């Protein structure tokens, strides 16, 4: 079982940027599709971005397209989420997740498709 730990969250003004990291241990993340979800207070968890284990294919929620970038470095066992042009609507706890897959080009956009989750990191965007 892979263990995931998010970091990089914090307080930022609207229009600013943050870079989240997800460090994996226990398993090499090669062969794991990975993604980011977020959950605001009183809201259900929602999809943000996903990336295949090869890093070639990625997908973004409409709400973050053009602002967020997902990437991974399998040699460092780490995944990243670069968040630009942040809005108060982006305020949430951000979760890193992973799923074992045999398909190098696969990614997943629904929370139930993933099996491993981090503890979350808080992102707060002030107006």
JSON list of C-alpha atoms in Angstrom, two decimals, residues 11-95:
[
{"chain": "A", "resi": 11, "resn": "UNK", "atom": "CA", "xyz": [-2.84, 31.37, 2.88]},
{"chain": "A", "resi": 12, "resn": "UNK", "atom": "CA", "xyz": [-2.57, 33.38, -0.33]},
{"chain": "A", "resi": 13, "resn": "UNK", "atom": "CA", "xyz": [-4.26, 36.47, -1.73]},
{"chain": "A", "resi": 14, "resn": "UNK", "atom": "CA", "xyz": [-6.60, 36.25, -4.69]},
{"chain": "A", "resi": 15, "resn": "UNK", "atom": "CA", "xyz": [-4.62, 36.19, -7.91]},
{"chain": "A", "resi": 16, "resn": "UNK", "atom": "CA", "xyz": [-1.65, 34.54, -6.24]},
{"chain": "A", "resi": 17, "resn": "UNK", "atom": "CA", "xyz": [-0.10, 31.13, -6.69]},
{"chain": "A", "resi": 18, "resn": "UNK", "atom": "CA", "xyz": [0.70, 28.03, -4.67]},
{"chain": "A", "resi": 19, "resn": "UNK", "atom": "CA", "xyz": [2.48, 24.80, -5.50]},
{"chain": "A", "resi": 20, "resn": "UNK", "atom": "CA", "xyz": [1.27, 21.66, -3.76]},
{"chain": "A", "resi": 21, "resn": "UNK", "atom": "CA", "xyz": [3.39, 18.54, -3.45]},
{"chain": "A", "resi": 22, "resn": "UNK", "atom": "CA", "xyz": [2.39, 14.94, -2.81]},
{"chain": "A", "resi": 23, "resn": "UNK", "atom": "CA", "xyz": [5.16, 12.70, -1.53]},
{"chain": "A", "resi": 24, "resn": "UNK", "atom": "CA", "xyz": [4.64, 8.95, -1.76]},
{"chain": "A", "resi": 25, "resn": "UNK", "atom": "CA", "xyz": [6.24, 6.23, 0.31]},
{"chain": "A", "resi": 26, "resn": "UNK", "atom": "CA", "xyz": [5.89, 2.50, 0.74]},
{"chain": "A", "resi": 27, "resn": "UNK", "atom": "CA", "xyz": [5.68, 1.98, -3.00]},
{"chain": "A", "resi": 28, "resn": "UNK", "atom": "CA", "xyz": [7.19, 3.54, -6.08]},
{"chain": "A", "resi": 29, "resn": "UNK", "atom": "CA", "xyz": [4.51, 5.60, -7.80]},
{"chain": "A", "resi": 30, "resn": "UNK", "atom": "CA", "xyz": [5.44, 4.22, -11.18]},
{"chain": "A", "resi": 31, "resn": "UNK", "atom": "CA", "xyz": [2.36, 2.29, -12.38]},
{"chain": "A", "resi": 32, "resn": "UNK", "atom": "CA", "xyz": [0.05, 4.50, -10.28]},
{"chain": "A", "resi": 33, "resn": "UNK", "atom": "CA", "xyz": [-2.33, 6.93, -11.88]},
{"chain": "A", "resi": 34, "resn": "UNK", "atom": "CA", "xyz": [-2.64, 9.91, -9.55]},
{"chain": "A", "resi": 35, "resn": "UNK", "atom": "CA", "xyz": [-4.86, 12.89, -8.95]},
{"chain": "A", "resi": 36, "resn": "UNK", "atom": "CA", "xyz": [-5.96, 15.79, -6.82]},
{"chain": "A", "resi": 37, "resn": "UNK", "atom": "CA", "xyz": [-9.34, 16.36, -5.20]},
{"chain": "A", "resi": 38, "resn": "UNK", "atom": "CA", "xyz": [-10.54, 19.15, -2.94]},
{"chain": "A", "resi": 39, "resn": "UNK", "atom": "CA", "xyz": [-13.25, 19.65, -0.36]},
{"chain": "A", "resi": 40, "resn": "UNK", "atom": "CA", "xyz": [-14.56, 22.96, 0.94]},
{"chain": "A", "resi": 41, "resn": "UNK", "atom": "CA", "xyz": [-16.46, 23.25, 4.24]},
{"chain": "A", "resi": 42, "resn": "UNK", "atom": "CA", "xyz": [-19.99, 21.98, 3.83]},
{"chain": "A", "resi": 43, "resn": "UNK", "atom": "CA", "xyz": [-19.29, 20.77, 0.30]},
{"chain": "A", "resi": 44, "resn": "UNK", "atom": "CA", "xyz": [-18.70, 17.35, -1.16]},
{"chain": "A", "resi": 45, "resn": "UNK", "atom": "CA", "xyz": [-15.28, 16.32, -2.38]},
{"chain": "A", "resi": 46, "resn": "UNK", "atom": "CA", "xyz": [-14.71, 17.30, -6.00]},
{"chain": "A", "resi": 47, "resn": "UNK", "atom": "CA", "xyz": [-12.27, 16.36, -8.70]},
{"chain": "A", "resi": 48, "resn": "UNK", "atom": "CA", "xyz": [-9.50, 18.83, -9.54]},
{"chain": "A", "resi": 49, "resn": "UNK", "atom": "CA", "xyz": [-6.90, 17.16, -11.76]},
{"chain": "A", "resi": 50, "resn": "UNK", "atom": "CA", "xyz": [-5.55, 13.76, -12.76]},
{"chain": "A", "resi": 51, "resn": "UNK", "atom": "CA", "xyz": [-2.43, 12.38, -14.39]},
{"chain": "A", "resi": 52, "resn": "UNK", "atom": "CA", "xyz": [-1.52, 8.99, -15.82]},
{"chain": "A", "resi": 53, "resn": "UNK", "atom": "CA", "xyz": [1.43, 7.07, -14.41]},
{"chain": "A", "resi": 54, "resn": "UNK", "atom": "CA", "xyz": [3.47, 7.91, -17.47]},
{"chain": "A", "resi": 55, "resn": "UNK", "atom": "CA", "xyz": [2.82, 11.61, -16.94]},
{"chain": "A", "resi": 56, "resn": "UNK", "atom": "CA", "xyz": [1.88, 11.98, -20.58]},
{"chain": "A", "resi": 57, "resn": "UNK", "atom": "CA", "xyz": [-1.89, 12.29, -20.17]},
{"chain": "A", "resi": 58, "resn": "UNK", "atom": "CA", "xyz": [-3.67, 14.64, -17.80]},
{"chain": "A", "resi": 59, "resn": "UNK", "atom": "CA", "xyz": [-7.13, 16.04, -17.25]},
{"chain": "A", "resi": 60, "resn": "UNK", "atom": "CA", "xyz": [-8.56, 19.02, -15.35]},
{"chain": "A", "resi": 61, "resn": "UNK", "atom": "CA", "xyz": [-11.88, 20.06, -13.96]},
{"chain": "A", "resi": 62, "resn": "UNK", "atom": "CA", "xyz": [-13.47, 22.86, -15.95]},
{"chain": "A", "resi": 63, "resn": "UNK", "atom": "CA", "xyz": [-13.20, 25.17, -12.94]},
{"chain": "A", "resi": 64, "resn": "UNK", "atom": "CA", "xyz": [-9.39, 25.03, -12.95]},
{"chain": "A", "resi": 65, "resn": "UNK", "atom": "CA", "xyz": [-8.52, 24.65, -16.63]},
{"chain": "A", "resi": 66, "resn": "UNK", "atom": "CA", "xyz": [-5.97, 27.19, -17.72]},
{"chain": "A", "resi": 67, "resn": "UNK", "atom": "CA", "xyz": [-5.01, 27.99, -14.12]},
{"chain": "A", "resi": 68, "resn": "UNK", "atom": "CA", "xyz": [-3.75, 24.72, -12.64]},
{"chain": "A", "resi": 69, "resn": "UNK", "atom": "CA", "xyz": [-1.05, 22.37, -13.87]},
{"chain": "A", "resi": 70, "resn": "UNK", "atom": "CA", "xyz": [-0.48, 18.80, -12.71]},
{"chain": "A", "resi": 71, "resn": "UNK", "atom": "CA", "xyz": [2.86, 17.05, -13.03]},
{"chain": "A", "resi": 72, "resn": "UNK", "atom": "CA", "xyz": [4.81, 14.17, -11.55]},
{"chain": "A", "resi": 73, "resn": "UNK", "atom": "CA", "xyz": [8.38, 13.08, -11.04]},
{"chain": "A", "resi": 74, "resn": "UNK", "atom": "CA", "xyz": [8.41, 9.32, -10.64]},
{"chain": "A", "resi": 75, "resn": "UNK", "atom": "CA", "xyz": [12.13, 9.29, -9.84]},
{"chain": "A", "resi": 76, "resn": "UNK", "atom": "CA", "xyz": [11.38, 11.49, -6.80]},
{"chain": "A", "resi": 77, "resn": "UNK", "atom": "CA", "xyz": [8.14, 9.66, -6.01]},
{"chain": "A", "resi": 78, "resn": "UNK", "atom": "CA", "xyz": [6.36, 13.00, -6.00]},
{"chain": "A", "resi": 79, "resn": "UNK", "atom": "CA", "xyz": [3.38, 14.62, -7.72]},
{"chain": "A", "resi": 80, "resn": "UNK", "atom": "CA", "xyz": [2.73, 18.36, -7.95]},
{"chain": "A", "resi": 81, "resn": "UNK", "atom": "CA", "xyz": [-0.15, 20.74, -8.46]},
{"chain": "A", "resi": 82, "resn": "UNK", "atom": "CA", "xyz": [0.77, 24.24, -9.58]},
{"chain": "A", "resi": 83, "resn": "UNK", "atom": "CA", "xyz": [-2.11, 26.61, -8.85]},
{"chain": "A", "resi": 84, "resn": "UNK", "atom": "CA", "xyz": [-2.15, 30.05, -10.44]},
{"chain": "A", "resi": 85, "resn": "UNK", "atom": "CA", "xyz": [-4.66, 32.91, -10.50]},
{"chain": "A", "resi": 86, "resn": "UNK", "atom": "CA", "xyz": [-6.21, 31.64, -7.31]},
{"chain": "A", "resi": 87, "resn": "UNK", "atom": "CA", "xyz": [-9.69, 32.70, -6.29]},
{"chain": "A", "resi": 88, "resn": "UNK", "atom": "CA", "xyz": [-11.52, 32.47, -2.95]},
{"chain": "A", "resi": 89, "resn": "UNK", "atom": "CA", "xyz": [-13.56, 29.75, -4.68]},
{"chain": "A", "resi": 90, "resn": "UNK", "atom": "CA", "xyz": [-10.42, 27.62, -4.61]},
{"chain": "A", "resi": 91, "resn": "UNK", "atom": "CA", "xyz": [-10.37, 27.60, -0.81]},
{"chain": "A", "resi": 92, "resn": "UNK", "atom": "CA", "xyz": [-10.53, 23.97, 0.31]},
{"chain": "A", "resi": 93, "resn": "UNK", "atom": "CA", "xyz": [-8.60, 21.06, 1.71]},
{"chain": "A", "resi": 94, "resn": "UNK", "atom": "CA", "xyz": [-6.68, 19.50, -1.16]},
{"chain": "A", "resi": 95, "resn": "UNK", "atom": "CA", "xyz": [-6.13, 15.76, -1.24]}
]
